[in-house]
Amino acid sequence: IFNKCICFDEIDSTQRAIKKLAREGREAGIVVLAEAQTDGRGRMGRSWQSVGGRNLTFSVLLRPALLPGEVQLLNLAAGLALKNALREECGVAAELKWPNDVLCRGRKLCGILSESAGEAERIYYAVTGIGVNVNMEPGEIPQELRGSATSLLIESGKSWPRWRILTAFLGRFAALLELLSSGGGAEALLELYRAGCDTLGREIKVICDDGSVTGTASGVTAQGAIIVKTREGEKTFAAADVVHLRA
Ligand code: BTN
């Protein structure tokens, strides 16, 4: 489905650009790519920084047949597609941390953000935005993120044509979206996600609005929420930050 790409040298946020195109009624599958973002956005309203020309920064317009509570499935599909693309295309073994962080040696390589607009019973459109640290040298990682962020160059020892990562990702993401909209639906996607997610079975700390909870990640629900076995019983979190406590 990803057959149209609009590229900007600089834009406020590719996420915002896609939302505008969606409101204008444009078709699903458009990709907006930017060399640099002046106001990149991350999860939970955080800002997202990237070094112009070194990273892959893009968003895609989707019109999936999902309910608003199922949008998390897009994050899971995107995270899995990227993890598989990095392994198969670059030989880099990345970890997939629920819901959608792709890490190497515990450091973040990629951020994914899916947002949607619609009503209770259907969504009009969804936007999935991805930022991958591709060719950032160690010294280009912002000071405050050293220790918590990495790049494909740092992990593989070489630089990568960004189009290769983009096309490898888009092909795999399209296949997973197809699976999601086909007969197997969310369960078929979730089966693959559960097998590829490195959070499951681990001791984790979940940081949410009400504080933090520690336990063992034991499952992912049909809506993509995480199930955690805690001392007080099983708890489910639809959205939260997760920390992997040990291997
Ligand atoms: C996160 O918080 O981990 C998600 C970060 C998502 C960043 C990407 S970069 C492309 C797209 N445009 C944005 O403004 N955000 C997303």
JSON list of C-alpha atoms in Angstrom, two decimals, residues 87-186:
[
{"chain": "A", "resi": 87, "resn": "ARG", "atom": "CA", "xyz": [17.75, -8.51, 11.57]},
{"chain": "A", "resi": 88, "resn": "GLU", "atom": "CA", "xyz": [17.13, -9.63, 8.00]},
{"chain": "A", "resi": 89, "resn": "GLU", "atom": "CA", "xyz": [18.49, -6.56, 6.19]},
{"chain": "A", "resi": 90, "resn": "CYS", "atom": "CA", "xyz": [21.32, -5.39, 8.48]},
{"chain": "A", "resi": 91, "resn": "GLY", "atom": "CA", "xyz": [22.14, -8.46, 10.60]},
{"chain": "A", "resi": 92, "resn": "VAL", "atom": "CA", "xyz": [21.45, -6.42, 13.74]},
{"chain": "A", "resi": 93, "resn": "ALA", "atom": "CA", "xyz": [19.75, -8.26, 16.59]},
{"chain": "A", "resi": 94, "resn": "ALA", "atom": "CA", "xyz": [17.38, -5.74, 18.12]},
{"chain": "A", "resi": 95, "resn": "GLU", "atom": "CA", "xyz": [15.13, -6.23, 21.13]},
{"chain": "A", "resi": 96, "resn": "LEU", "atom": "CA", "xyz": [11.46, -5.41, 20.96]},
{"chain": "A", "resi": 97, "resn": "LYS", "atom": "CA", "xyz": [10.24, -3.85, 24.20]},
{"chain": "A", "resi": 98, "resn": "TRP", "atom": "CA", "xyz": [6.47, -3.64, 24.62]},
{"chain": "A", "resi": 99, "resn": "PRO", "atom": "CA", "xyz": [4.72, -1.84, 23.13]},
{"chain": "A", "resi": 100, "resn": "ASN", "atom": "CA", "xyz": [7.04, -0.70, 20.37]},
{"chain": "A", "resi": 101, "resn": "ASP", "atom": "CA", "xyz": [10.51, 0.35, 21.39]},
{"chain": "A", "resi": 102, "resn": "VAL", "atom": "CA", "xyz": [13.27, -1.22, 19.38]},
{"chain": "A", "resi": 103, "resn": "LEU", "atom": "CA", "xyz": [16.44, -1.43, 21.44]},
{"chain": "A", "resi": 104, "resn": "CYS", "atom": "CA", "xyz": [20.00, -2.67, 21.06]},
{"chain": "A", "resi": 105, "resn": "ARG", "atom": "CA", "xyz": [21.94, -3.57, 24.21]},
{"chain": "A", "resi": 106, "resn": "GLY", "atom": "CA", "xyz": [19.11, -1.94, 26.15]},
{"chain": "A", "resi": 107, "resn": "ARG", "atom": "CA", "xyz": [19.49, 1.37, 24.29]},
{"chain": "A", "resi": 108, "resn": "LYS", "atom": "CA", "xyz": [16.81, 2.90, 22.12]},
{"chain": "A", "resi": 109, "resn": "LEU", "atom": "CA", "xyz": [17.33, 2.67, 18.37]},
{"chain": "A", "resi": 110, "resn": "CYS", "atom": "CA", "xyz": [13.88, 3.64, 17.24]},
{"chain": "A", "resi": 111, "resn": "GLY", "atom": "CA", "xyz": [10.71, 5.30, 18.46]},
{"chain": "A", "resi": 112, "resn": "ILE", "atom": "CA", "xyz": [7.23, 4.61, 17.16]},
{"chain": "A", "resi": 113, "resn": "LEU", "atom": "CA", "xyz": [4.08, 6.64, 17.69]},
{"chain": "A", "resi": 114, "resn": "SER", "atom": "CA", "xyz": [0.60, 5.72, 16.44]},
{"chain": "A", "resi": 115, "resn": "GLU", "atom": "CA", "xyz": [-2.28, 8.15, 16.76]},
{"chain": "A", "resi": 116, "resn": "SER", "atom": "CA", "xyz": [-5.81, 8.09, 15.44]},
{"chain": "A", "resi": 117, "resn": "ALA", "atom": "CA", "xyz": [-8.89, 10.23, 14.93]},
{"chain": "A", "resi": 118, "resn": "GLY", "atom": "CA", "xyz": [-12.44, 8.96, 14.86]},
{"chain": "A", "resi": 119, "resn": "GLU", "atom": "CA", "xyz": [-15.49, 8.16, 16.94]},
{"chain": "A", "resi": 120, "resn": "ALA", "atom": "CA", "xyz": [-16.34, 5.45, 19.44]},
{"chain": "A", "resi": 121, "resn": "GLU", "atom": "CA", "xyz": [-17.21, 2.85, 16.82]},
{"chain": "A", "resi": 122, "resn": "ARG", "atom": "CA", "xyz": [-14.64, 3.51, 14.13]},
{"chain": "A", "resi": 123, "resn": "ILE", "atom": "CA", "xyz": [-11.53, 5.44, 13.35]},
{"chain": "A", "resi": 124, "resn": "TYR", "atom": "CA", "xyz": [-11.31, 7.74, 10.32]},
{"chain": "A", "resi": 125, "resn": "TYR", "atom": "CA", "xyz": [-7.56, 7.49, 10.03]},
{"chain": "A", "resi": 126, "resn": "ALA", "atom": "CA", "xyz": [-4.43, 6.50, 11.90]},
{"chain": "A", "resi": 127, "resn": "VAL", "atom": "CA", "xyz": [-0.89, 7.83, 11.65]},
{"chain": "A", "resi": 128, "resn": "THR", "atom": "CA", "xyz": [2.12, 5.73, 12.50]},
{"chain": "A", "resi": 129, "resn": "GLY", "atom": "CA", "xyz": [5.32, 7.73, 12.84]},
{"chain": "A", "resi": 130, "resn": "ILE", "atom": "CA", "xyz": [8.77, 6.25, 13.12]},
{"chain": "A", "resi": 131, "resn": "GLY", "atom": "CA", "xyz": [12.13, 7.70, 14.00]},
{"chain": "A", "resi": 132, "resn": "VAL", "atom": "CA", "xyz": [15.13, 5.42, 13.51]},
{"chain": "A", "resi": 133, "resn": "ASN", "atom": "CA", "xyz": [18.62, 6.46, 14.55]},
{"chain": "A", "resi": 134, "resn": "VAL", "atom": "CA", "xyz": [20.48, 5.24, 11.48]},
{"chain": "A", "resi": 135, "resn": "ASN", "atom": "CA", "xyz": [23.83, 6.95, 10.86]},
{"chain": "A", "resi": 136, "resn": "MET", "atom": "CA", "xyz": [24.38, 8.94, 14.06]},
{"chain": "A", "resi": 137, "resn": "GLU", "atom": "CA", "xyz": [27.98, 8.82, 15.30]},
{"chain": "A", "resi": 138, "resn": "PRO", "atom": "CA", "xyz": [28.39, 8.34, 19.07]},
{"chain": "A", "resi": 139, "resn": "GLY", "atom": "CA", "xyz": [29.21, 12.04, 19.47]},
{"chain": "A", "resi": 140, "resn": "GLU", "atom": "CA", "xyz": [26.00, 13.04, 17.69]},
{"chain": "A", "resi": 141, "resn": "ILE", "atom": "CA", "xyz": [23.72, 11.42, 20.27]},
{"chain": "A", "resi": 142, "resn": "PRO", "atom": "CA", "xyz": [22.49, 14.31, 22.45]},
{"chain": "A", "resi": 143, "resn": "GLN", "atom": "CA", "xyz": [24.39, 14.43, 25.75]},
{"chain": "A", "resi": 144, "resn": "GLU", "atom": "CA", "xyz": [21.33, 13.69, 27.89]},
{"chain": "A", "resi": 145, "resn": "LEU", "atom": "CA", "xyz": [20.51, 10.58, 25.80]},
{"chain": "A", "resi": 146, "resn": "ARG", "atom": "CA", "xyz": [23.98, 8.96, 25.83]},
{"chain": "A", "resi": 147, "resn": "GLY", "atom": "CA", "xyz": [23.56, 5.69, 27.69]},
{"chain": "A", "resi": 148, "resn": "SER", "atom": "CA", "xyz": [19.89, 5.43, 26.72]},
{"chain": "A", "resi": 149, "resn": "ALA", "atom": "CA", "xyz": [20.02, 5.84, 22.92]},
{"chain": "A", "resi": 150, "resn": "THR", "atom": "CA", "xyz": [22.04, 4.23, 20.15]},
{"chain": "A", "resi": 151, "resn": "SER", "atom": "CA", "xyz": [22.16, 4.11, 16.35]},
{"chain": "A", "resi": 152, "resn": "LEU", "atom": "CA", "xyz": [22.42, 1.47, 13.68]},
{"chain": "A", "resi": 153, "resn": "LEU", "atom": "CA", "xyz": [25.89, 2.77, 12.81]},
{"chain": "A", "resi": 154, "resn": "ILE", "atom": "CA", "xyz": [27.04, 2.33, 16.41]},
{"chain": "A", "resi": 155, "resn": "GLU", "atom": "CA", "xyz": [25.54, -1.17, 16.62]},
{"chain": "A", "resi": 156, "resn": "SER", "atom": "CA", "xyz": [26.71, -2.50, 13.25]},
{"chain": "A", "resi": 157, "resn": "GLY", "atom": "CA", "xyz": [29.94, -0.54, 12.81]},
{"chain": "A", "resi": 158, "resn": "LYS", "atom": "CA", "xyz": [28.92, 0.81, 9.42]},
{"chain": "A", "resi": 159, "resn": "SER", "atom": "CA", "xyz": [26.67, 3.40, 7.86]},
{"chain": "A", "resi": 160, "resn": "TRP", "atom": "CA", "xyz": [23.51, 2.45, 5.99]},
{"chain": "A", "resi": 161, "resn": "PRO", "atom": "CA", "xyz": [21.62, 3.92, 3.02]},
{"chain": "A", "resi": 162, "resn": "ARG", "atom": "CA", "xyz": [18.46, 5.06, 4.73]},
{"chain": "A", "resi": 163, "resn": "TRP", "atom": "CA", "xyz": [16.22, 4.03, 1.82]},
{"chain": "A", "resi": 164, "resn": "ARG", "atom": "CA", "xyz": [17.23, 0.43, 2.47]},
{"chain": "A", "resi": 165, "resn": "ILE", "atom": "CA", "xyz": [15.96, 0.53, 6.02]},
{"chain": "A", "resi": 166, "resn": "LEU", "atom": "CA", "xyz": [12.83, 2.39, 4.89]},
{"chain": "A", "resi": 167, "resn": "THR", "atom": "CA", "xyz": [11.89, -0.08, 2.16]},
{"chain": "A", "resi": 168, "resn": "ALA", "atom": "CA", "xyz": [12.74, -3.11, 4.32]},
{"chain": "A", "resi": 169, "resn": "PHE", "atom": "CA", "xyz": [10.48, -1.73, 7.03]},
{"chain": "A", "resi": 170, "resn": "LEU", "atom": "CA", "xyz": [7.60, -0.71, 4.75]},
{"chain": "A", "resi": 171, "resn": "GLY", "atom": "CA", "xyz": [7.43, -4.11, 3.04]},
{"chain": "A", "resi": 172, "resn": "ARG", "atom": "CA", "xyz": [7.23, -5.93, 6.36]},
{"chain": "A", "resi": 173, "resn": "PHE", "atom": "CA", "xyz": [4.83, -3.42, 7.89]},
{"chain": "A", "resi": 174, "resn": "ALA", "atom": "CA", "xyz": [2.51, -3.73, 4.86]},
{"chain": "A", "resi": 175, "resn": "ALA", "atom": "CA", "xyz": [2.53, -7.52, 5.21]},
{"chain": "A", "resi": 176, "resn": "LEU", "atom": "CA", "xyz": [1.61, -7.33, 8.90]},
{"chain": "A", "resi": 177, "resn": "LEU", "atom": "CA", "xyz": [-1.17, -4.81, 8.20]},
{"chain": "A", "resi": 178, "resn": "GLU", "atom": "CA", "xyz": [-2.49, -7.16, 5.55]},
{"chain": "A", "resi": 179, "resn": "LEU", "atom": "CA", "xyz": [-2.49, -9.96, 8.10]},
{"chain": "A", "resi": 180, "resn": "LEU", "atom": "CA", "xyz": [-4.33, -7.73, 10.57]},
{"chain": "A", "resi": 181, "resn": "SER", "atom": "CA", "xyz": [-7.06, -6.92, 8.07]},
{"chain": "A", "resi": 182, "resn": "SER", "atom": "CA", "xyz": [-7.32, -10.50, 6.76]},
{"chain": "A", "resi": 183, "resn": "GLY", "atom": "CA", "xyz": [-9.27, -13.46, 8.16]},
{"chain": "A", "resi": 184, "resn": "GLY", "atom": "CA", "xyz": [-6.78, -14.15, 10.96]},
{"chain": "A", "resi": 185, "resn": "GLY", "atom": "CA", "xyz": [-7.20, -10.59, 12.24]},
{"chain": "A", "resi": 186, "resn": "ALA", "atom": "CA", "xyz": [-5.50, -9.38, 15.39]}
]
